[in-house]
Every structure is written in structure tokens, then in C-alpha cells.
Coordinates of C-alpha atoms and ligand atoms in Angstrom, one line a residue:
X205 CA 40.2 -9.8 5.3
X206 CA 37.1 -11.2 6.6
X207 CA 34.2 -11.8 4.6
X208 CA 30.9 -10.0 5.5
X209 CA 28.3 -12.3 7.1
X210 CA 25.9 -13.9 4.6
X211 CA 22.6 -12.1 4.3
X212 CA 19.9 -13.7 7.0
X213 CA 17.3 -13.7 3.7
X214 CA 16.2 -12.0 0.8
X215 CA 13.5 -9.4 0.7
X216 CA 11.9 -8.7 -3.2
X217 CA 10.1 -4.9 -1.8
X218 CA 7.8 -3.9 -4.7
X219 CA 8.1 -0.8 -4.8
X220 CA 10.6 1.6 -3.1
X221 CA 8.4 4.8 -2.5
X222 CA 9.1 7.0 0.8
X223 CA 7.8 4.1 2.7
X224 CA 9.7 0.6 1.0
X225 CA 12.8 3.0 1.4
X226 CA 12.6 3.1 4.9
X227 CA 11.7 -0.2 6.0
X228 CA 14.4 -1.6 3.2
X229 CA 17.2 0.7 4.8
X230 CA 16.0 -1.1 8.2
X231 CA 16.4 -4.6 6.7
X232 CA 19.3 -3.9 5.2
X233 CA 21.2 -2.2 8.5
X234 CA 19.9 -6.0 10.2
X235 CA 21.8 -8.1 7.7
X236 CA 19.4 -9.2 5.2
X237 CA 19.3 -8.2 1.1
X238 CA 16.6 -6.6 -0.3
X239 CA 16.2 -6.8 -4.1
X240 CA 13.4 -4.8 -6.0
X241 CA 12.3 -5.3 -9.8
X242 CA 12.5 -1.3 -10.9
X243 CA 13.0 -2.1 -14.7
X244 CA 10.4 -0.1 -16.1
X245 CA 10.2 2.1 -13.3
X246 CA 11.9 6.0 -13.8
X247 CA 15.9 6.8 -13.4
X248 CA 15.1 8.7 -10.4
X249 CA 13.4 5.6 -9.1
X250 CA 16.3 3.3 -10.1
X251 CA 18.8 5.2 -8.6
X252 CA 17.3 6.0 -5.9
X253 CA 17.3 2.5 -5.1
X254 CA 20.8 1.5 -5.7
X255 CA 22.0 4.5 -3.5
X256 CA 19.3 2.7 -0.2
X257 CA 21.9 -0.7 -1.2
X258 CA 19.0 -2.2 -2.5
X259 CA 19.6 -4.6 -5.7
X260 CA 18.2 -4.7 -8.8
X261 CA 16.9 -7.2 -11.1
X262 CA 15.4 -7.8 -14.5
X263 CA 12.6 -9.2 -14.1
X264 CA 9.6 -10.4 -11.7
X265 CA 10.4 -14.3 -12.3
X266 CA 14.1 -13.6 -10.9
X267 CA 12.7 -11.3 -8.1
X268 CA 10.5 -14.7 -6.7
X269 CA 13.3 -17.2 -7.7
X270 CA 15.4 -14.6 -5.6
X271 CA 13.6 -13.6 -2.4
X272 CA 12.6 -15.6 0.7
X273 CA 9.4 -12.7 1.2
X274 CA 7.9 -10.2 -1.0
X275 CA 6.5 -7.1 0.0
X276 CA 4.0 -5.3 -1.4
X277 CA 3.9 -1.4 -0.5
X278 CA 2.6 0.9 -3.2
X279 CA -0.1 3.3 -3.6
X280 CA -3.7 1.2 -2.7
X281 CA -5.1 1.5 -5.9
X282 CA -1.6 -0.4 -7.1
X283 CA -1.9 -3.6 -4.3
X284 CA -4.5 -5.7 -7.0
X285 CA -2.3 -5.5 -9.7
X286 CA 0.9 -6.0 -7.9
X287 CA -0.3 -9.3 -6.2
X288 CA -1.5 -10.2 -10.4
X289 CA 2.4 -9.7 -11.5
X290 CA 4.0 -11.9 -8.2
X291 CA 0.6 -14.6 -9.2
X292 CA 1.9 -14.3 -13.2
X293 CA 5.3 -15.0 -12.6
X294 CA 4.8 -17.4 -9.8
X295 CA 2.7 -19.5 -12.4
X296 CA 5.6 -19.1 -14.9
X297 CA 7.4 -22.5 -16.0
X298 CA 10.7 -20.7 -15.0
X299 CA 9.8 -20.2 -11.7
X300 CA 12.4 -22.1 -9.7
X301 CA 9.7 -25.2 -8.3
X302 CA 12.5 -26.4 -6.5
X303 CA 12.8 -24.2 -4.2
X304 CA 13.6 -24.7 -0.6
X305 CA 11.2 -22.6 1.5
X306 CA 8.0 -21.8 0.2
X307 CA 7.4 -17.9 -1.0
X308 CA 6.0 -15.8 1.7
X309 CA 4.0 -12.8 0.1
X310 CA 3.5 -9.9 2.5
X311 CA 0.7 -7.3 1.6
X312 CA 0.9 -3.9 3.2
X313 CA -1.0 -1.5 1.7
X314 CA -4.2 1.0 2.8
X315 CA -6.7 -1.4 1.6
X316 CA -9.9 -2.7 2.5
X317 CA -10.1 -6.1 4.0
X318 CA -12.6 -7.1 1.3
X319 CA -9.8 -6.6 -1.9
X320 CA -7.3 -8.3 1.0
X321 CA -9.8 -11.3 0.8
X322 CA -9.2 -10.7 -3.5
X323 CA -6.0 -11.3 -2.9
X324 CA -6.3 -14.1 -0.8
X325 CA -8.6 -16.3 -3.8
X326 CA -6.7 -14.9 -6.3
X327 CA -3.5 -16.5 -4.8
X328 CA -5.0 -19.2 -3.6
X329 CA -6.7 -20.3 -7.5
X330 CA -3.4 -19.6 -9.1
X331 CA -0.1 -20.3 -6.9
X332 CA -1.6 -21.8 -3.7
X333 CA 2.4 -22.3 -2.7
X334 CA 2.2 -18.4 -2.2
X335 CA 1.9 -17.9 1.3
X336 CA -0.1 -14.7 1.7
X337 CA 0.4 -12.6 5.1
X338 CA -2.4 -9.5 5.4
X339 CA -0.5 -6.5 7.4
X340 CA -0.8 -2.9 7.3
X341 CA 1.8 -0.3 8.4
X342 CA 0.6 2.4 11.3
X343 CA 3.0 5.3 11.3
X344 CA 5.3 6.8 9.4
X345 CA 8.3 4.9 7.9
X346 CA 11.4 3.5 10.3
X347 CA 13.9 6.3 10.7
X348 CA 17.5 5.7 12.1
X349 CA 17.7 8.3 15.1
X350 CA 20.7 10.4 16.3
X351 CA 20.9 7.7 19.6
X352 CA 21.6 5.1 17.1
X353 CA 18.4 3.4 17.0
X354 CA 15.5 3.3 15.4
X355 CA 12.2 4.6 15.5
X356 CA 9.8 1.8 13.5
X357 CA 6.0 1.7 12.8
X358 CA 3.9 -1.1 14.1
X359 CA 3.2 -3.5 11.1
X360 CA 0.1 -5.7 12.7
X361 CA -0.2 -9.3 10.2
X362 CA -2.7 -11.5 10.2
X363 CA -4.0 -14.9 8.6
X364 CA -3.4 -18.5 8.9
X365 CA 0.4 -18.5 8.1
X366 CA 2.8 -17.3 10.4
X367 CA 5.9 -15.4 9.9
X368 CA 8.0 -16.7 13.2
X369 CA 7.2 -20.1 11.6
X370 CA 9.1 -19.3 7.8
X371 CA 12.6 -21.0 8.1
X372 CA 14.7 -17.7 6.8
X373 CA 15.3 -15.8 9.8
X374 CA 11.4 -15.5 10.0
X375 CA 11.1 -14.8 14.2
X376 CA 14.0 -12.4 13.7
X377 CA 12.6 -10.7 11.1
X378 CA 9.0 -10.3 12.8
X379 CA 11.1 -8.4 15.7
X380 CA 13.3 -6.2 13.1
X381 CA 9.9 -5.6 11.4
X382 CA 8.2 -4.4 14.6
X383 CA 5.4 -7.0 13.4
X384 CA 2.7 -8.7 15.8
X385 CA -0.1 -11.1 14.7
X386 CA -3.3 -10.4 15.3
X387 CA -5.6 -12.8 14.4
X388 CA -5.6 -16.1 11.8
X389 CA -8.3 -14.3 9.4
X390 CA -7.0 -12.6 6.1
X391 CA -8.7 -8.7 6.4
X392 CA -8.1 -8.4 10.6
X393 CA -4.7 -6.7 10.3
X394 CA -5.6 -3.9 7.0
X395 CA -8.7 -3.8 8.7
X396 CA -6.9 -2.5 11.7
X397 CA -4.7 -0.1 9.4
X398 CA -8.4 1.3 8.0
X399 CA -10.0 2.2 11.2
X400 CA -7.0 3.2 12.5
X401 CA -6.8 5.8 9.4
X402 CA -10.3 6.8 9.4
X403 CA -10.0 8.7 12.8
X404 CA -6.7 10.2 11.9
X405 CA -7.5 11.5 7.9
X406 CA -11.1 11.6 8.6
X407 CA -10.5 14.0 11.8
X408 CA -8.2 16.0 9.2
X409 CA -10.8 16.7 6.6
X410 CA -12.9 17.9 9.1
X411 CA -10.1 20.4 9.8
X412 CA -10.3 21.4 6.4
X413 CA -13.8 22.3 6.2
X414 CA -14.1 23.9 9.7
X415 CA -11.0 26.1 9.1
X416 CA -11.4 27.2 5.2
X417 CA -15.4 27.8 6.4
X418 CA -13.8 30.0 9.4
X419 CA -12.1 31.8 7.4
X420 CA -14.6 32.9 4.7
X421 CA -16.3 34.0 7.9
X422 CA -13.9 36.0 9.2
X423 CA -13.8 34.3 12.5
X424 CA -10.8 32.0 12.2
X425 CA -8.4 33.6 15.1
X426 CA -11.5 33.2 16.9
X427 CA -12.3 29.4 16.5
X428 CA -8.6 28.7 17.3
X429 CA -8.5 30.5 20.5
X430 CA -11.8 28.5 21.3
X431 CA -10.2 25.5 20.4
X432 CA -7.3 26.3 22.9
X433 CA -9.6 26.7 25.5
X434 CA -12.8 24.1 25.1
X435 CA -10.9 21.3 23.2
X436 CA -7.4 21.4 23.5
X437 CA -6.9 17.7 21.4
X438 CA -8.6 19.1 18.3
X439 CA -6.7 22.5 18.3
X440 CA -3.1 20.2 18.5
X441 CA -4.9 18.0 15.7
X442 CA -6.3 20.4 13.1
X443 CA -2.3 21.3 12.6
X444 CA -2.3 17.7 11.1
X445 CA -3.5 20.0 7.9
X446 CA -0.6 21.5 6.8
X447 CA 1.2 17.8 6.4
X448 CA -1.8 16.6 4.6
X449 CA -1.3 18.4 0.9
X450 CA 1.7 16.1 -0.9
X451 CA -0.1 13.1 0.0
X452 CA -3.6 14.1 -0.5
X453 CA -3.5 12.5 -3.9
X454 CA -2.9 9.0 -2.8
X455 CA -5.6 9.6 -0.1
X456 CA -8.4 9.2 -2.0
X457 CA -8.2 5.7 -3.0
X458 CA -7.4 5.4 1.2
X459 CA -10.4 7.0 1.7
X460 CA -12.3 4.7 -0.2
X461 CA -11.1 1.8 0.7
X462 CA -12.3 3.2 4.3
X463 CA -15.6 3.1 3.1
X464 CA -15.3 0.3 1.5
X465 CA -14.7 -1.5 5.0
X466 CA -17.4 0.6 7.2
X467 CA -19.9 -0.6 3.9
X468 CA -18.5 -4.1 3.6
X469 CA -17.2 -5.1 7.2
X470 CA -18.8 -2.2 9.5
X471 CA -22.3 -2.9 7.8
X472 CA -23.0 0.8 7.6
X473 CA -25.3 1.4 4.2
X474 CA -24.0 3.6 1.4
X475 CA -26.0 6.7 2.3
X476 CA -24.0 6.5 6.0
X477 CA -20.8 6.0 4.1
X478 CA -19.4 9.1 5.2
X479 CA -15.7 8.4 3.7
X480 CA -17.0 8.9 0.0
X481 CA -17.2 12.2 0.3
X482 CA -14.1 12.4 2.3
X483 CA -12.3 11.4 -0.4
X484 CA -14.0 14.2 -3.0
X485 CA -12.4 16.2 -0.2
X486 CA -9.0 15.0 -0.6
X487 CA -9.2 14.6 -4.2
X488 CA -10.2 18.4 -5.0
X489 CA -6.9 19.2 -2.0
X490 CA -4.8 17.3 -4.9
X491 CA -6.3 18.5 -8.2
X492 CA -8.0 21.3 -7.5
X493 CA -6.3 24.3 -5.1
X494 CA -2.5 24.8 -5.4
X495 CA -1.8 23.0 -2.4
X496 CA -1.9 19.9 -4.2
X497 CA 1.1 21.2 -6.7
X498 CA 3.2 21.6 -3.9
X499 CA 4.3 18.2 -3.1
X500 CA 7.5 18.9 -2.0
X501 CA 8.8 19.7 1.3
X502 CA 9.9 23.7 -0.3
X503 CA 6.9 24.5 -0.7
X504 CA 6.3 28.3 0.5
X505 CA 2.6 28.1 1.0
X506 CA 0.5 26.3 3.3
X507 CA 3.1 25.8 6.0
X508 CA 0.3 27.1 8.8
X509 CA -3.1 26.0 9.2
X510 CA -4.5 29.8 8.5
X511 CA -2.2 29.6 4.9
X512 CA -3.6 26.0 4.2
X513 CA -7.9 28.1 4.8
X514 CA -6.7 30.5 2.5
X515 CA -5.5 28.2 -0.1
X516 CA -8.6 26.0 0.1
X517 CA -10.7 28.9 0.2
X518 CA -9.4 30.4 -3.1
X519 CA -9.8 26.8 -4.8
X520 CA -13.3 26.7 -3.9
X521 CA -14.0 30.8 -5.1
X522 CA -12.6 29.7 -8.3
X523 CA -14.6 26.4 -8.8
X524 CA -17.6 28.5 -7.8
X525 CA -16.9 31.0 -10.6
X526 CA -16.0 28.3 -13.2
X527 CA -19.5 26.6 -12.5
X528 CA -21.5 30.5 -12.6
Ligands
NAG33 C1 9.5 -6.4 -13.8 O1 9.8 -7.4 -14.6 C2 8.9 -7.7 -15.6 C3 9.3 -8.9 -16.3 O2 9.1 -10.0 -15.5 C4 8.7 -6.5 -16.5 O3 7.8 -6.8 -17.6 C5 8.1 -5.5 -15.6 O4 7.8 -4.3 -16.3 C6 9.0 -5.2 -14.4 N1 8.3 -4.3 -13.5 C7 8.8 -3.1 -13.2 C8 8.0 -2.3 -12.2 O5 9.8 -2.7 -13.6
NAG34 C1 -10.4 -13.2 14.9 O1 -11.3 -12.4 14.2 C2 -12.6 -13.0 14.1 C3 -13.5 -12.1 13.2 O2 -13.0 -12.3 11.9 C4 -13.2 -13.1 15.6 O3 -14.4 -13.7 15.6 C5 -12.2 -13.8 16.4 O4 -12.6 -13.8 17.8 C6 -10.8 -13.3 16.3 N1 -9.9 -14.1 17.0 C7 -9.1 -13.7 18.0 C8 -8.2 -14.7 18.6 O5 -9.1 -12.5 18.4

């Protein structure tokens, strides 16, 4: 019997949420091993894992001694702390110095280019060998279709290092990956991702307002059928509202990282910093009307825009009655 063809490389994907399931089932299907460190992590988390084919192992020093690229893809307000462990266990004496390509370390979260330049000097004063590569992911995550093929975001990189140039399979990957560089500075490519975001999640809690404000006024019916006729685009958008809800909570660190960017990189002052509030938006979606309870994809309420007003609009009667 033939032997199945070595792996092209190793990934280490930290950690394997909706998003580092898909792009590992993609990486896998194109012949390379991806490896994750889950041993702390949940049951649910591990097993979910080893059912994607994606191996497991003990610790963060093995995942580096292990993987030709790391990539970080959690929640934004984990990315910091995640590039700390790799920098830890990079600078540990058991990490394997002998190595024979150097340790590419891919950053994709939702943040702002200024905590992607964090990452970048805290790299750079601790592991310099780490070879950090700024991306962000626009869309949702790859999908194998019914033709066969598959549908994949667009994961723009930037920053002086290259990915065609890494020896392990690194031009193939950047094609499997759907990745293109945009420019040699570290923050170009999540800046991208941010401003990319802002239109579509800021455009969305907009929607909220408008429609739970239409309601309470009774004239909801009536601002759609406008809608239909005057703007067209934003009555196809404000439907965007009832996908927001199970991902509202990790919005709100997005959000501010938005604002974080028009502050630090748009040069817009804090009082113009619209996104601050969006987030409050977002965060009282999560914790504060049952929509954000629902995060699963049974949920009976807020399936229609009109359910997701009435929903918001009860969160806000009852806040207003707590504060009377
Ligand atoms: C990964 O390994 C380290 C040991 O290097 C362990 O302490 C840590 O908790 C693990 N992380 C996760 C998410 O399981
Ligand atoms: C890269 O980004 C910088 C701003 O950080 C800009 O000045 C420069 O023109 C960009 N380079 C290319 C090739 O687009």
C-alpha cells in the first residue's frame, strides 16, 4: 500500500474557533498538518479539533518546535496575549535553536494597527528570529462547496517578510490561503480588515437604532417600504441585523479597535470617535436584551429584522425602568 504524501508543512492555529476550523479544514484538504495546543482549553474544544484532523499537543514549546507558521485567530481582545505565550516559549531554552527555517508568526485578528505595531516590538525585543506577518481575514470562513471547491476569504498580509519567500511550501500556501501582500509596513493589512469592518458593523448598528426607534414609533412597515423605494442598498443591508446577535459579544472589542485606528491612524479626535459608542451598542445587544442569549443558530427569536426591533426595544423598556 502506498504511503500518503508527506505533509507540505506544519501549521500551529491558536485557536480553533468557527474561523481556525475552517481555514485548518482548508490546509488540511491541501496536504499540510495543522497542530493546535488545546490543553487547557474545554472537551468540547478538544474534540472538536481532533474530529477537523487537526493534532494535538501538550504544550506551546512543542507547538513552535513543531510548526513551520503559527496562526493566531482568536477573539481581538485575546491577539496580545497570544503573541506573549508564542514570545514565552520562543524564549524558552527548549525551544529547538536548531531549527531549519525560521518561525513564521501569522497574526489575524480584528485589531488595530497600533497593538499590531505591539506586537511587532514585542517580537522583535524578545525573539527577533520570529518572523511576524500582519494579515486580517475579510469574510466569512473557507467552506468546501457542493461543486467541490471552495469558497475562501481574502487574507490581505503585510510587512517586511514575505510569505512566498518562507522555504515550506510558502508560495503554495499564499495561493491555498487566498493571501496577497499589501504593503511592507506592519498595521497596512489589519488596517485594511478595520476599515473594511467599520462600514459593514458600523452600517449594522445603524440598523439597530433606526429600526428598534421605528418601531417604538409605530412606523416600521412604513420605513421599510421607503427603504425599498428611495435606497434599495440599505433596505438589503439592514437584514445584516438578524446575523449580528451570537457574535455581538466579540464585536465590541472589534469595535474598539475601530476606533482605536480612526483615533490613532485616521487622526480623528476622541470626541469624533464615533465607534465608542458603537461598541456600547453591541455590548448592550450581548448582555443586555435576549438576543444576546441566543447564540445559537435555534434560536426562535430574532430571525426577521421586525423580531430583532422588538427584542431591542423591550431590552431598552426594561433598562429604562431599572434606572426610574
Ligand atoms: C499550551 O501549553 C502550555 C504549556 O506550554 C500550557 O501552560 C497552556 O495552558 C497551553 N495552552 C492552552 C490554550 O491549552
Ligand atoms: C505602504 O504604506 C505606506 C503608509 O504606511 C505608504 O506611504 C506607502 O505608499 C505604501 N506602499 C505601497 C507600495 O503601497
Amino acid at each position: 500500500m502506498a504511503s500518503p504524501a508527506p505533509p507540505l508543512a506544519t501549521l500551529g492555529i491558536l485557536s480553533i474557533g468557527d474561523m481556525g476550523v475552517g481555514i485548518a479544514r482548508l490546509l488540511i484538504a491541501h496536504n499540510y498538518r495543522v497542530i493546535t495546543n488545546a490543553s487547557d482549553r474545554s472537551q468540547a474544544t478538544q474534540d472538536r479539533a481532533r474530529k477537523n484532523s487537526v493534532d494535538l499537543v501538550p504544550t506551546d514549546i512543542e507547538l513552535c518546535n513543531t510548526a513551520d507558521y503559527i496562526l493566531s485567530i482568536v477573539p481581538p481582545r485575546d491577539a496580545l496575549a497570544i503573541a506573549q505565550r508564542i514570545a514565552t516559549a520562543f524564549s524558552n531554552p527548549d525551544f529547538d535553536k536548531t531549527r531549519r527555517h525560521p518561525l513564521y508568526y501569522l497574526d489575524l485578528n480584528a485589531i488595530s494597527p497600533r497593538l499590531a505595531r505591539e506586537i511587532n516590538d514585542l517580537f522583535a525585543n524578545s525573539s527577533p528570529d520570529v518572523r511576524l506577518i500582519d494579515g486580517g481575514v475579510i469574510g466569512p470562513p473557507p467552506k468546501l462547496k457542493e461543486d467541490a471547491t471552495w469558497y475562501k476569504p481574502s487574507v490581505p498580509v503585510s510587512g517586511p517578510h514575505k510569505l512566498s519567500d518562507a522555504q515550506s511550501s510558502g508560495k503554495h500556501l499564499v495561493e491555498v490561503l487566498n493571501m496577497q501582500h499589501i504593503n511592507d509596513t506592519i498595521g497596512s493589512a489589519t488596517g485594511l480588515k478595520m476599515c473594511f469592518a467599520a462600514l459593514s458593523k458600523g452600517f449594522t448598528a445603524l440598523a439597530i437604532q433606526s429600526l428598534t426607534t421605528a418601531h417604538n414609533l409605530g412606523c416600521l412597515p412604513e420605513l421599510q417600504e421607503h427603504l425599498k423605494v428611495f435606497n434599495p442598498g440599505a433596505a438589503k443591508s439592514v437584514e445584516t441585523v438578524t446575523r449580528m446577535s451570537p457574535k455581538a459579544y466579540r464585536w465590541v472589542r472589534e469595535m474598539e479597535e475601530i476606533a482605536e485606528t480612526f483615533e490613532a491612524d485616521g487622526g480623528f479626535e476622541r470626541e469624533e470617535s464615533i465607534f465608542r459608542p458603537v461598541a456600547k451598542v453591541y455590548d448592550f445587544v450581548a448582555y443586555g436584551t435576549e438576543l444576546g442569549q441566543e447564540k445559537t443558530e435555534d434560536r426562535k427569536r430574532g430571525k426577521t429584522s421586525e423580531d430583532v426591533a422588538v427584542l431591542m426595544s423591550e431590552g431598552t423598556a426594561r433598562r429604562k425602568e431599572k434606572t426610574e
